[in-house]
Tab-separated table of C-alpha atoms in Angstrom:
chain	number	residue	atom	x	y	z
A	1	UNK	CA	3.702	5.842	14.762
A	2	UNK	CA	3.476	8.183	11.244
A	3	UNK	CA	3.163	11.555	11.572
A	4	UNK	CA	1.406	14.076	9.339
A	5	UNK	CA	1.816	17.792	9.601
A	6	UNK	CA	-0.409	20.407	8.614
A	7	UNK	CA	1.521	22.708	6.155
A	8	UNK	CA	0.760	26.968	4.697
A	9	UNK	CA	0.033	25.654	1.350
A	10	UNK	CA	0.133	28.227	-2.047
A	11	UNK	CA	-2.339	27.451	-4.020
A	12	UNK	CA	-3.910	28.937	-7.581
A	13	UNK	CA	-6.755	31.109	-6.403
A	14	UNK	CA	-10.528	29.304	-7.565
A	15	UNK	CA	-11.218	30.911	-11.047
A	16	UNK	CA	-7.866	30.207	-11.703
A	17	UNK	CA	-7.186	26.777	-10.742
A	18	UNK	CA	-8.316	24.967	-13.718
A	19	UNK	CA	-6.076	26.969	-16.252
A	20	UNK	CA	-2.794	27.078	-14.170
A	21	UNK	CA	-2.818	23.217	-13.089
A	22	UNK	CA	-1.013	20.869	-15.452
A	23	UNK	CA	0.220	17.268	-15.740
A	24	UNK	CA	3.207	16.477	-15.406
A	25	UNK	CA	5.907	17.939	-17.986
A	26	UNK	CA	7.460	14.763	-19.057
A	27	UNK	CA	3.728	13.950	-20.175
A	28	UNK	CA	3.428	16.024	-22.730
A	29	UNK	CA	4.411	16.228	-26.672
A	30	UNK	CA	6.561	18.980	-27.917
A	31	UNK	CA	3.688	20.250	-30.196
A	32	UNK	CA	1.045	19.768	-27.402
A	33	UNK	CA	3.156	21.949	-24.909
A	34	UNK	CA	4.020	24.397	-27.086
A	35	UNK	CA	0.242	24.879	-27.608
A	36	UNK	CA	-0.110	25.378	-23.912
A	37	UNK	CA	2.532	27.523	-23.403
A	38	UNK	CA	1.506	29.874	-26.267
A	39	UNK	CA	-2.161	30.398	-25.493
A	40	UNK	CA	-2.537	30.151	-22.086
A	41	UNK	CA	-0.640	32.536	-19.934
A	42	UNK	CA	-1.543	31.282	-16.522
A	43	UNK	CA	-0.654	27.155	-16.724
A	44	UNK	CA	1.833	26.344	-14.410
A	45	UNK	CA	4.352	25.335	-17.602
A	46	UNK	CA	5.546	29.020	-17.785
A	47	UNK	CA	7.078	28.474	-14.401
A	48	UNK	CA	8.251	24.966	-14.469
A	49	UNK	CA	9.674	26.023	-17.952
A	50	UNK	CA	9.837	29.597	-18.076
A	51	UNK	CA	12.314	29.980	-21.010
A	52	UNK	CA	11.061	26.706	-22.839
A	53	UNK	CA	12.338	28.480	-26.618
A	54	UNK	CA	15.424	28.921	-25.343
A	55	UNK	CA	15.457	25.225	-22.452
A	56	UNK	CA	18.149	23.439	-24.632
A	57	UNK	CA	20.579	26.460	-24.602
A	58	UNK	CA	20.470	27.770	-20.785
A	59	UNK	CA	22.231	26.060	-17.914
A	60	UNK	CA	20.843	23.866	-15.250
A	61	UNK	CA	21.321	26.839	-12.225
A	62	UNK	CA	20.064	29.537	-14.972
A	63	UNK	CA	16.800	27.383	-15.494
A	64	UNK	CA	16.265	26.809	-12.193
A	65	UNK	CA	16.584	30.580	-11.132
A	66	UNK	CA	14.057	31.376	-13.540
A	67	UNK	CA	11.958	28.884	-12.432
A	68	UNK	CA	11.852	30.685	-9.051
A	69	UNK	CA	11.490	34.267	-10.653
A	70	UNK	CA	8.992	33.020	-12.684
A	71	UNK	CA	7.123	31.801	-9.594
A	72	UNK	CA	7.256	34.875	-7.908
A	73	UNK	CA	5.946	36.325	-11.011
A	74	UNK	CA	2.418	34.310	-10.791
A	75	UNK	CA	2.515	35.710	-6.765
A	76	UNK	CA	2.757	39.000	-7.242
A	77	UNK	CA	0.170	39.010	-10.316
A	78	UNK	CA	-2.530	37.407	-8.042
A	79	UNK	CA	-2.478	34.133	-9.788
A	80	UNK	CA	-1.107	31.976	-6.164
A	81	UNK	CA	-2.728	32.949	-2.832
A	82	UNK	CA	-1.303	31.382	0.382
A	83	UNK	CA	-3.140	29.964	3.299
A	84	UNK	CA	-3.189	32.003	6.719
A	85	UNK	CA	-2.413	29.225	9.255
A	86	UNK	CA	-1.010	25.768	8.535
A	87	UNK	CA	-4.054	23.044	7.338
A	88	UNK	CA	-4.898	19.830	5.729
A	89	UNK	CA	-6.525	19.479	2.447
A	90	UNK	CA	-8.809	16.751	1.012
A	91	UNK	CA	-8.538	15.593	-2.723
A	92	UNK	CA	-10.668	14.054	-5.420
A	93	UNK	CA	-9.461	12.924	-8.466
A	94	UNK	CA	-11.985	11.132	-10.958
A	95	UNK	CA	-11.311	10.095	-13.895
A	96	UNK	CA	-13.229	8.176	-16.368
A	97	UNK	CA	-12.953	4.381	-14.728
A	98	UNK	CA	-11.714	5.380	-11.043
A	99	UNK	CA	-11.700	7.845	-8.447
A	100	UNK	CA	-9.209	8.603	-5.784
A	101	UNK	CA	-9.619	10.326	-2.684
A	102	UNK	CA	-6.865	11.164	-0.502
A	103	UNK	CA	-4.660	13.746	2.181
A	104	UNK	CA	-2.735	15.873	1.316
A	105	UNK	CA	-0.360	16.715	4.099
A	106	UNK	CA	3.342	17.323	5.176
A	107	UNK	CA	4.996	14.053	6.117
A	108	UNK	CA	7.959	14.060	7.980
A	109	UNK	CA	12.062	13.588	7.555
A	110	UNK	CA	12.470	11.803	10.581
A	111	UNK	CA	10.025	9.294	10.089
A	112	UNK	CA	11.645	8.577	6.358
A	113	UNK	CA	15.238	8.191	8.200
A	114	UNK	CA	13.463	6.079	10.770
A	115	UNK	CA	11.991	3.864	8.009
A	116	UNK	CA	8.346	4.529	9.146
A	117	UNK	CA	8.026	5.522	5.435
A	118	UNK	CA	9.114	2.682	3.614
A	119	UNK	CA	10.537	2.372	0.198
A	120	UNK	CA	10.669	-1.092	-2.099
A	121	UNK	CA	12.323	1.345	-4.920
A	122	UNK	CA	16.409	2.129	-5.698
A	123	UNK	CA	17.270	5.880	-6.610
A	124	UNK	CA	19.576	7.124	-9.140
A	125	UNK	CA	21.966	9.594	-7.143
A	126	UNK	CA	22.351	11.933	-10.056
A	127	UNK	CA	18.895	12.485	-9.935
A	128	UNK	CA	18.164	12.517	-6.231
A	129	UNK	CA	21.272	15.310	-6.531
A	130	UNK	CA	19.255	17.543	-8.897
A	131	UNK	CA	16.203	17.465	-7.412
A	132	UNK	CA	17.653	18.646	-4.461
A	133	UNK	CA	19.055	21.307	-6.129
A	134	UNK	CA	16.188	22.033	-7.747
A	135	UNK	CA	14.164	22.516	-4.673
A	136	UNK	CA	17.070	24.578	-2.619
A	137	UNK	CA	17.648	26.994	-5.792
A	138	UNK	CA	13.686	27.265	-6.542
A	139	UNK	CA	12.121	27.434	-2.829
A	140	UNK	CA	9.205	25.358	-4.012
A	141	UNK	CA	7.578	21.930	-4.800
A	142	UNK	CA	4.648	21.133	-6.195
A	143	UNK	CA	5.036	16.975	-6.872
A	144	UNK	CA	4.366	15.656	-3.639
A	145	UNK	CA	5.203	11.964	-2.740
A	146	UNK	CA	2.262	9.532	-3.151
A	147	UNK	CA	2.158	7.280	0.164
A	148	UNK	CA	0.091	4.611	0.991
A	149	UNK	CA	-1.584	4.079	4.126
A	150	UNK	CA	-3.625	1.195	5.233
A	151	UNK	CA	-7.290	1.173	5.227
A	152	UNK	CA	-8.902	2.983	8.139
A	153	UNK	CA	-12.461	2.789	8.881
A	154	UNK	CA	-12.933	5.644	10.468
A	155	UNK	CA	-11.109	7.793	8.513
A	156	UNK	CA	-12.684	6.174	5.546
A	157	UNK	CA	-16.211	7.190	7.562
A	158	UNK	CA	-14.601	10.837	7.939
A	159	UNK	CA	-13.671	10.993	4.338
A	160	UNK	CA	-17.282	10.069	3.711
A	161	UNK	CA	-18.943	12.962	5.805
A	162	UNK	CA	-16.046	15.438	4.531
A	163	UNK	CA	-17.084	15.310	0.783
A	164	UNK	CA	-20.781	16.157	1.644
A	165	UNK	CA	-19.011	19.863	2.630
A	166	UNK	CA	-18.842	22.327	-0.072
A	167	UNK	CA	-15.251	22.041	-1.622
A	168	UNK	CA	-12.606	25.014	-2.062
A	169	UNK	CA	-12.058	23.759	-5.917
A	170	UNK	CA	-14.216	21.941	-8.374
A	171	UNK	CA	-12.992	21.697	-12.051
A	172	UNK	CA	-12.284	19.686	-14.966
A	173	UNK	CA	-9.763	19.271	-16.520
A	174	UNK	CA	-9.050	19.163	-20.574
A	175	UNK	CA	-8.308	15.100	-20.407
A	176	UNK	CA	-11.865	14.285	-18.750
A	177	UNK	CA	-10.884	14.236	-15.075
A	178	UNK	CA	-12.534	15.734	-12.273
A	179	UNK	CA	-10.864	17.097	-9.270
A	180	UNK	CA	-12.346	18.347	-6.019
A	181	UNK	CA	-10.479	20.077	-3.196
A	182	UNK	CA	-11.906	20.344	0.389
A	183	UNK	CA	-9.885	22.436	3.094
A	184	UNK	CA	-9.097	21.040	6.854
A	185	UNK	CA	-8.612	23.448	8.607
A	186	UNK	CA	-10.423	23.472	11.906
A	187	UNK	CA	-8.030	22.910	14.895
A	188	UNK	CA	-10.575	19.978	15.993
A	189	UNK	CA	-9.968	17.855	12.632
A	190	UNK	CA	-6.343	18.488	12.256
A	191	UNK	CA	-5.640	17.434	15.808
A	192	UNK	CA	-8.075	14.147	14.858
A	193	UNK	CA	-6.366	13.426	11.658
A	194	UNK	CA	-3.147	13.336	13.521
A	195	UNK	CA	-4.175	11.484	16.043
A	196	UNK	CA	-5.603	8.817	13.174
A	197	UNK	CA	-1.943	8.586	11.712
A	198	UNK	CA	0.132	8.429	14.761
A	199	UNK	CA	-2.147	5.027	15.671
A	200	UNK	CA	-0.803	3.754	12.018
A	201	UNK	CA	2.856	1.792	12.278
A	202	UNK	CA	3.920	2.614	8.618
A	203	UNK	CA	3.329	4.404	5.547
A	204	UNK	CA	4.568	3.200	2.241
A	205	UNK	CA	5.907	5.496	-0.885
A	206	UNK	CA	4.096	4.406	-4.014
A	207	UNK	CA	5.441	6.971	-5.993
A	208	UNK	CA	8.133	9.371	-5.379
A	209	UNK	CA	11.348	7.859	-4.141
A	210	UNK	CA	13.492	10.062	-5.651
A	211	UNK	CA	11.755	13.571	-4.096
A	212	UNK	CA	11.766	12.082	-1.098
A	213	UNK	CA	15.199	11.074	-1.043
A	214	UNK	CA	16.098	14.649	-2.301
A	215	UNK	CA	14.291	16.012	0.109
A	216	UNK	CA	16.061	14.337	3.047
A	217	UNK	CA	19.422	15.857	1.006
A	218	UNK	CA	18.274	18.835	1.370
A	219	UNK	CA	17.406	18.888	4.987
A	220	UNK	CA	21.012	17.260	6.122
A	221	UNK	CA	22.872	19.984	4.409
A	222	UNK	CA	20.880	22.650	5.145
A	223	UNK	CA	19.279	21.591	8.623
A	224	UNK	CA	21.852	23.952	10.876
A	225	UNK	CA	19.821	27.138	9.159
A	226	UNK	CA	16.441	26.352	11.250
A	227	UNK	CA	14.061	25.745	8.113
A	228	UNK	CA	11.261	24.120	9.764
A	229	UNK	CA	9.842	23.814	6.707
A	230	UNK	CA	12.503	21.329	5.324
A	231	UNK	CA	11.578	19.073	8.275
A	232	UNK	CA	9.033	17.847	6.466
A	233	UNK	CA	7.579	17.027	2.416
A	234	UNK	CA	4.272	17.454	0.724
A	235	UNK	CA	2.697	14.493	0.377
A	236	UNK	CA	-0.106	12.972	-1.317
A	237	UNK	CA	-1.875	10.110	1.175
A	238	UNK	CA	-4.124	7.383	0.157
A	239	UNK	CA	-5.623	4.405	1.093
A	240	UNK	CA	-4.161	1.429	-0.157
A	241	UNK	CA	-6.982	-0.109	-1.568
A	242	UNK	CA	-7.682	3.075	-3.259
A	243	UNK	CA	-4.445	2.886	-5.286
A	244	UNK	CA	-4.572	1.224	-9.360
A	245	UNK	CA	-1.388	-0.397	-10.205
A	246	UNK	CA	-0.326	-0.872	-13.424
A	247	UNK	CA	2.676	-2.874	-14.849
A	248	UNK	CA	5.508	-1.529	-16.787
A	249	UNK	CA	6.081	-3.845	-20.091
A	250	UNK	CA	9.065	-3.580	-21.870
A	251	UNK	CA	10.215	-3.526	-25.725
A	252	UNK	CA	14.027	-4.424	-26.684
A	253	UNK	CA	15.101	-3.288	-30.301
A	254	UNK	CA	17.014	-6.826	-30.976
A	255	UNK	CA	17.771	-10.322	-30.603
A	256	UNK	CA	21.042	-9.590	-29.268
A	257	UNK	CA	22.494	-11.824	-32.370
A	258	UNK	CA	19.709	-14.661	-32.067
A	259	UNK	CA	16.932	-15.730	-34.350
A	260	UNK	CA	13.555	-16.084	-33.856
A	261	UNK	CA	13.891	-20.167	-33.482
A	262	UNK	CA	16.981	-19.700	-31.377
A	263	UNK	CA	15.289	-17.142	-28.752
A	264	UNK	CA	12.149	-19.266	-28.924
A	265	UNK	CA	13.784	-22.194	-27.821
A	266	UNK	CA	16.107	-20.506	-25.506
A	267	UNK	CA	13.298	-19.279	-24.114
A	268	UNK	CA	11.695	-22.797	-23.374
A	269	UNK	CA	13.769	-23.519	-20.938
A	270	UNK	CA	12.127	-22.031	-18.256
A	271	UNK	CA	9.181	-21.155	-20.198
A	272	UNK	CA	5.782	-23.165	-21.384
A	273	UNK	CA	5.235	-21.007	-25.111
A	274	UNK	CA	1.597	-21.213	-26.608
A	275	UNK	CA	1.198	-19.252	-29.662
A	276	UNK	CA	-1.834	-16.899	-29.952
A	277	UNK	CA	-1.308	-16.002	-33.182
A	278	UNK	CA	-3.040	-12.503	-34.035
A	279	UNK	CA	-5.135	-12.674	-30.109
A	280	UNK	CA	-4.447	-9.732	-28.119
A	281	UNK	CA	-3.008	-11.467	-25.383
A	282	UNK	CA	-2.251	-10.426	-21.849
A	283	UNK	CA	-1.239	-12.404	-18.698
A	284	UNK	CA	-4.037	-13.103	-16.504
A	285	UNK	CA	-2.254	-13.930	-13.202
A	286	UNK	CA	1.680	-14.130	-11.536
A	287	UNK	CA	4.146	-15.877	-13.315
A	288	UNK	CA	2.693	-15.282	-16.671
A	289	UNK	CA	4.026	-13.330	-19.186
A	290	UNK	CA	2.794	-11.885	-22.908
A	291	UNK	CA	5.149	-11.760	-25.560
A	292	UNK	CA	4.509	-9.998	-29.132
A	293	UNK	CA	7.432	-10.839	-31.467
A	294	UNK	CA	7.453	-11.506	-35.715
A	295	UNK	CA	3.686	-10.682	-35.832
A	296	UNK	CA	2.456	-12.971	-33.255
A	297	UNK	CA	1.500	-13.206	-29.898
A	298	UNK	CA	2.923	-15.800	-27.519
A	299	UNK	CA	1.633	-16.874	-24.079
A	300	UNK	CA	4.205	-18.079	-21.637
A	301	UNK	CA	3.945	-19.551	-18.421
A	302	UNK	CA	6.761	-19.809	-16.283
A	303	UNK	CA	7.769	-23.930	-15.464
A	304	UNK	CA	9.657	-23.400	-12.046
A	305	UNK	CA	7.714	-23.775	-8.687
A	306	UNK	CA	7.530	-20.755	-6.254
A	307	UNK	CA	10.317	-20.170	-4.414
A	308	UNK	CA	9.481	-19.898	-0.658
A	309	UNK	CA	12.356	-18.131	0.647
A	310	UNK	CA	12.586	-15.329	-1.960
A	311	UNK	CA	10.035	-12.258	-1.809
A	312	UNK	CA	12.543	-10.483	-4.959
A	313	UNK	CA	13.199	-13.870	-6.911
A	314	UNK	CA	8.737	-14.818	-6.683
A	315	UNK	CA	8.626	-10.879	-8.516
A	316	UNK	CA	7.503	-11.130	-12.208
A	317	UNK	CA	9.991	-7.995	-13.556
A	318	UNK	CA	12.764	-9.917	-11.415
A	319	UNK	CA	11.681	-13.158	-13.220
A	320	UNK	CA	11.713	-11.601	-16.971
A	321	UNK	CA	15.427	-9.987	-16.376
A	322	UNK	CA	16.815	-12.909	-14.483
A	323	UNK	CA	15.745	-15.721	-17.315
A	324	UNK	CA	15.381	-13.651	-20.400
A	325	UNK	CA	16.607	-10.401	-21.029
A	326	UNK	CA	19.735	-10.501	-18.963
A	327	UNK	CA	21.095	-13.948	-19.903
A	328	UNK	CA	19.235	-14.163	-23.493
A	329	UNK	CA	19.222	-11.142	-24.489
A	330	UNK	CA	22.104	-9.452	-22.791
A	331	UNK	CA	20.748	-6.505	-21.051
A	332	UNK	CA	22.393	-5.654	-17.911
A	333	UNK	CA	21.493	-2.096	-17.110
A	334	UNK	CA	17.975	-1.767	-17.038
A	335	UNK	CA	17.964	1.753	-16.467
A	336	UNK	CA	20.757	2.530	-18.986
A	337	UNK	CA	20.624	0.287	-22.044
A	338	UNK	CA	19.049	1.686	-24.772
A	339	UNK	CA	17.981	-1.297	-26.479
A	340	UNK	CA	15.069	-1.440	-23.932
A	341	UNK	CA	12.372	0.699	-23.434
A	342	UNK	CA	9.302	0.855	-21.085
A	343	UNK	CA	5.299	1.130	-22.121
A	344	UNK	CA	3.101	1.779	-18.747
A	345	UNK	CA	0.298	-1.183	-18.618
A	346	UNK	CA	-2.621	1.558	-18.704
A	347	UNK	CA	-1.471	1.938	-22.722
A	348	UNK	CA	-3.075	-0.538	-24.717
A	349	UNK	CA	-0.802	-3.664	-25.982
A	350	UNK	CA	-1.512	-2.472	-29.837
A	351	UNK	CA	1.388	0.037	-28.847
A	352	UNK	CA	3.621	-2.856	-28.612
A	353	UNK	CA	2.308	-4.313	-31.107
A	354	UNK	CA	2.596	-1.383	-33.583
A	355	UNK	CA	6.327	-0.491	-32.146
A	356	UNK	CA	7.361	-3.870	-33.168
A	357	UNK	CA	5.667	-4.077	-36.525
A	358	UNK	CA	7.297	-0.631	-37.421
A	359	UNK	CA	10.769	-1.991	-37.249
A	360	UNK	CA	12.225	-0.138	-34.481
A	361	UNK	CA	11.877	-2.905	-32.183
A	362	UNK	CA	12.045	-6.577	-32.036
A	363	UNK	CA	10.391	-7.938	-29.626
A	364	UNK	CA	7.586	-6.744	-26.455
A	365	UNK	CA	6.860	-8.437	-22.943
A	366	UNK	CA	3.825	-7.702	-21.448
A	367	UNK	CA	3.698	-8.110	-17.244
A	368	UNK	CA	1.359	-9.095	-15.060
A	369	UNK	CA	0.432	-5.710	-12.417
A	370	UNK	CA	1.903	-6.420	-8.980
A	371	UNK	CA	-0.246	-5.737	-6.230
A	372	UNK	CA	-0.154	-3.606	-2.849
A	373	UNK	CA	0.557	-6.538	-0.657
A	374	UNK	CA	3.762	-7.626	-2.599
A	375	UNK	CA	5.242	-4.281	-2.611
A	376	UNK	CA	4.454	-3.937	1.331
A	377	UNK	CA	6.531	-7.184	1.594
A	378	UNK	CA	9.314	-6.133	-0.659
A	379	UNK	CA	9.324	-2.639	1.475
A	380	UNK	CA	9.150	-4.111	5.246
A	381	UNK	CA	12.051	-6.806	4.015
A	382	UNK	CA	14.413	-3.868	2.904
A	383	UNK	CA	13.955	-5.179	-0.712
A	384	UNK	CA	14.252	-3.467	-4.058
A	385	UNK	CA	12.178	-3.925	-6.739
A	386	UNK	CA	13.663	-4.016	-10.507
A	387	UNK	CA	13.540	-0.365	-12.241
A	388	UNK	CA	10.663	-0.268	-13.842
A	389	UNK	CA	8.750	-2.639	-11.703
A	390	UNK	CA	4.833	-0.562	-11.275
A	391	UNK	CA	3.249	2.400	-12.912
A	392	UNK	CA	1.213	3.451	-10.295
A	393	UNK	CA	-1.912	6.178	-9.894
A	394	UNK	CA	-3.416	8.485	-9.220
A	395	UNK	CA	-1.569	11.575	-10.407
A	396	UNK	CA	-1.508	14.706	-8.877
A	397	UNK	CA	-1.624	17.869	-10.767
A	398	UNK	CA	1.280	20.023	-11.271
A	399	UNK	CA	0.418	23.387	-10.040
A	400	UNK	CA	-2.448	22.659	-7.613
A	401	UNK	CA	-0.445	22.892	-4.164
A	402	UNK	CA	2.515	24.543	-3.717
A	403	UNK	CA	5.023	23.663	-0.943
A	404	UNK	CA	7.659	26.523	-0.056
A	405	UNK	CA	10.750	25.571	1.355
């Protein structure tokens, strides 16, 4: 049984919305967020960076204070209203290929503990450690957790009918996208939205282990103090067919001491190689893999049969670290070696290609895209997928919702 829990959200008010939402920090250039940050005084950058001249010379605890004063700051200026009473919200997202629709909603500690929200991804403690610090010294968060749920009909039905309302937000967005927000917040559809979720067994975290896991730090060392609101996390819930997963392919800077005929035969092995010369080549199903390496692209198909008994060992990204770039080409760490780097699937394979043929890098992989059902059965087995594994959409705006702690 999953719960979801309606939540006092803070939210831009409407002629506001579409200048103070963002994406997420990490997605922007230096150049291109300096532009934002210099002409337009209500995006939500000033607060998550409120000192950005100044963000290499300022401690951790300093940054994050400002980051709360700065919140305040948009509050008290009008910029952030907050909802009367606790409510759902509904949310559109359409970009130029796909459109996502989904809750957004408090989901709750207890049923992360309880594993009723699964996870099929490993966390870095460091960074599950400042997060929660993050959140305790700030007040705030405004990344909620994307979680899967699985197809409903009748909710699908309600979604339907709930669009057809006039929305609380409709704007666009400077790369193309279109986002609508409707507001749930009649006692009658809350208490049937709950009602909905507590009749579904599990939810599953498609993106977001590592706020969720802060948030459940936070709540243990602070749950004596009576926060309510740290019983629970914003989170962004979608149907699972509604989801696009991507693959994360990977680029290592060298040989590790091999040459090209070496690694190529190294690599048959366990490998069928077919060259496709200049082709733009990308796997078309499991247990393929693309590889871009001396100006040519290679097609290989793994030789060994499926093995039954392994959900982890059947995983492509398992595959490509356990017979090539751990034994071959030496890379333990995944997370930590800097000879590898990652390039989300939605990018086009000419950035491999280019990142290759510039000299920086030696070699590219390309991956086919897991799918919903195998990271459900990595999840409910208490598996973990390989960092790295799925880049994974949609992508909530930074900004839109605010959750106070």
């Amino acid at each position: 049984m999953s719960k979801i829990i309606p939540f006092k959200a803070v939210r831009p008010t409407p002629d506001k919305v579409a200048l103070v939402t963002c994406r997420n920090y990490d997605d922007y250039s230096p150049a291109e967020l300096a532009s934002w940050l210099d002409f337009n005084p209500y995006s939500f950058l000033h607060v998550i960076n409120p000192a950005y001249v100044h963000s290499q010379k300022i401690t951790l605890d300093k940054r994050f204070k400002g980051v709360s004063l700065k919140y305040q700051d948009f509050k008290n200026d009008g910029i952030f209203m907050e909802e009367e009473k606790p409510v759902f919200f509904l949310y559109e997202i359409q970009t130029k290929n796909q459109s996502f629709t989904g809750i957004v909603a408090g989901t709750s500690i207890e049923d992360y503990k309880n594993n009723v929200i699964k996870k099929h991804e490993d966390t870095l403690q460091y960074r599950v450690e400042l997060f929660k610090d993050y959140l305790h010294q700030t007040g705030f968060n405004t990344e909620p957790v994307l979680i899967t749920y699985p197809d409903n009909a009748a909710v699908n039905s309600w979604i339907t009918e709930k669009k057809k309302e006039q929305p609380i937000y409709h704007f666009s967005t400077t790369n193309k996208e279109k986002h609508t927000l409707w507001k749930i917040e009649t006692d009658a559809e809350i208490t049937w939205l709950e009602n909905q979720f507590e009749k579904i067994p599990e939810l599953y975290i498609a993106d977001g282990h590592h706020r969720s896991a802060s948030a459940e730090l936070l709540y243990d060392q602070n749950k004596a103090l009576g926060n309510e609101n740290l019983n629970n996390f914003m989170s962004f819930l979608i149907a699972e067919s509604n989801v696009k997963i991507y693959e994360f392919n990977r680029i290592i800077r060298d040989l590790n001491g091999n040459s090209k005929e070496d690694f190529l035969q190294k690599l048959s092995e366990n490998f069928i190689i077919k060259s496709k010369e200049q082709e733009l080549w990308k796997p078309q199903s499991k247990f393929e893999f693309g590889m871009y390496l001396d100006g040519a692209f290679y097609a290989l198909f793994y030789k060994l049969e499926k093995n039954t008994n392994s959900l982890l060992e059947n995983l492509d990204a398992q595959i490509l670290y356990d017979k090539v770039l751990q034994p071959i080409l030496g890379i333990e760490d995944l997370r930590n070696d800097e000879r590898i780097e990652y390039i989300p699937g939605k990018q086009s394979i000419l950035t491999i290609k280019e990142l290759v043929d510039e000299g920086e890098f030696e070699v590219g992989f390309m991956l086919f895209p897991s799918d919903i059902s195998e990271i459900k059965a990595l999840a409910d087995n208490n598996l973990i997928m390989p960092p790295k594994s799925t880049y994974i959409e949609p992508k909530f705006r930074s900004g839109l919702m605010v959750y106070e702690l």
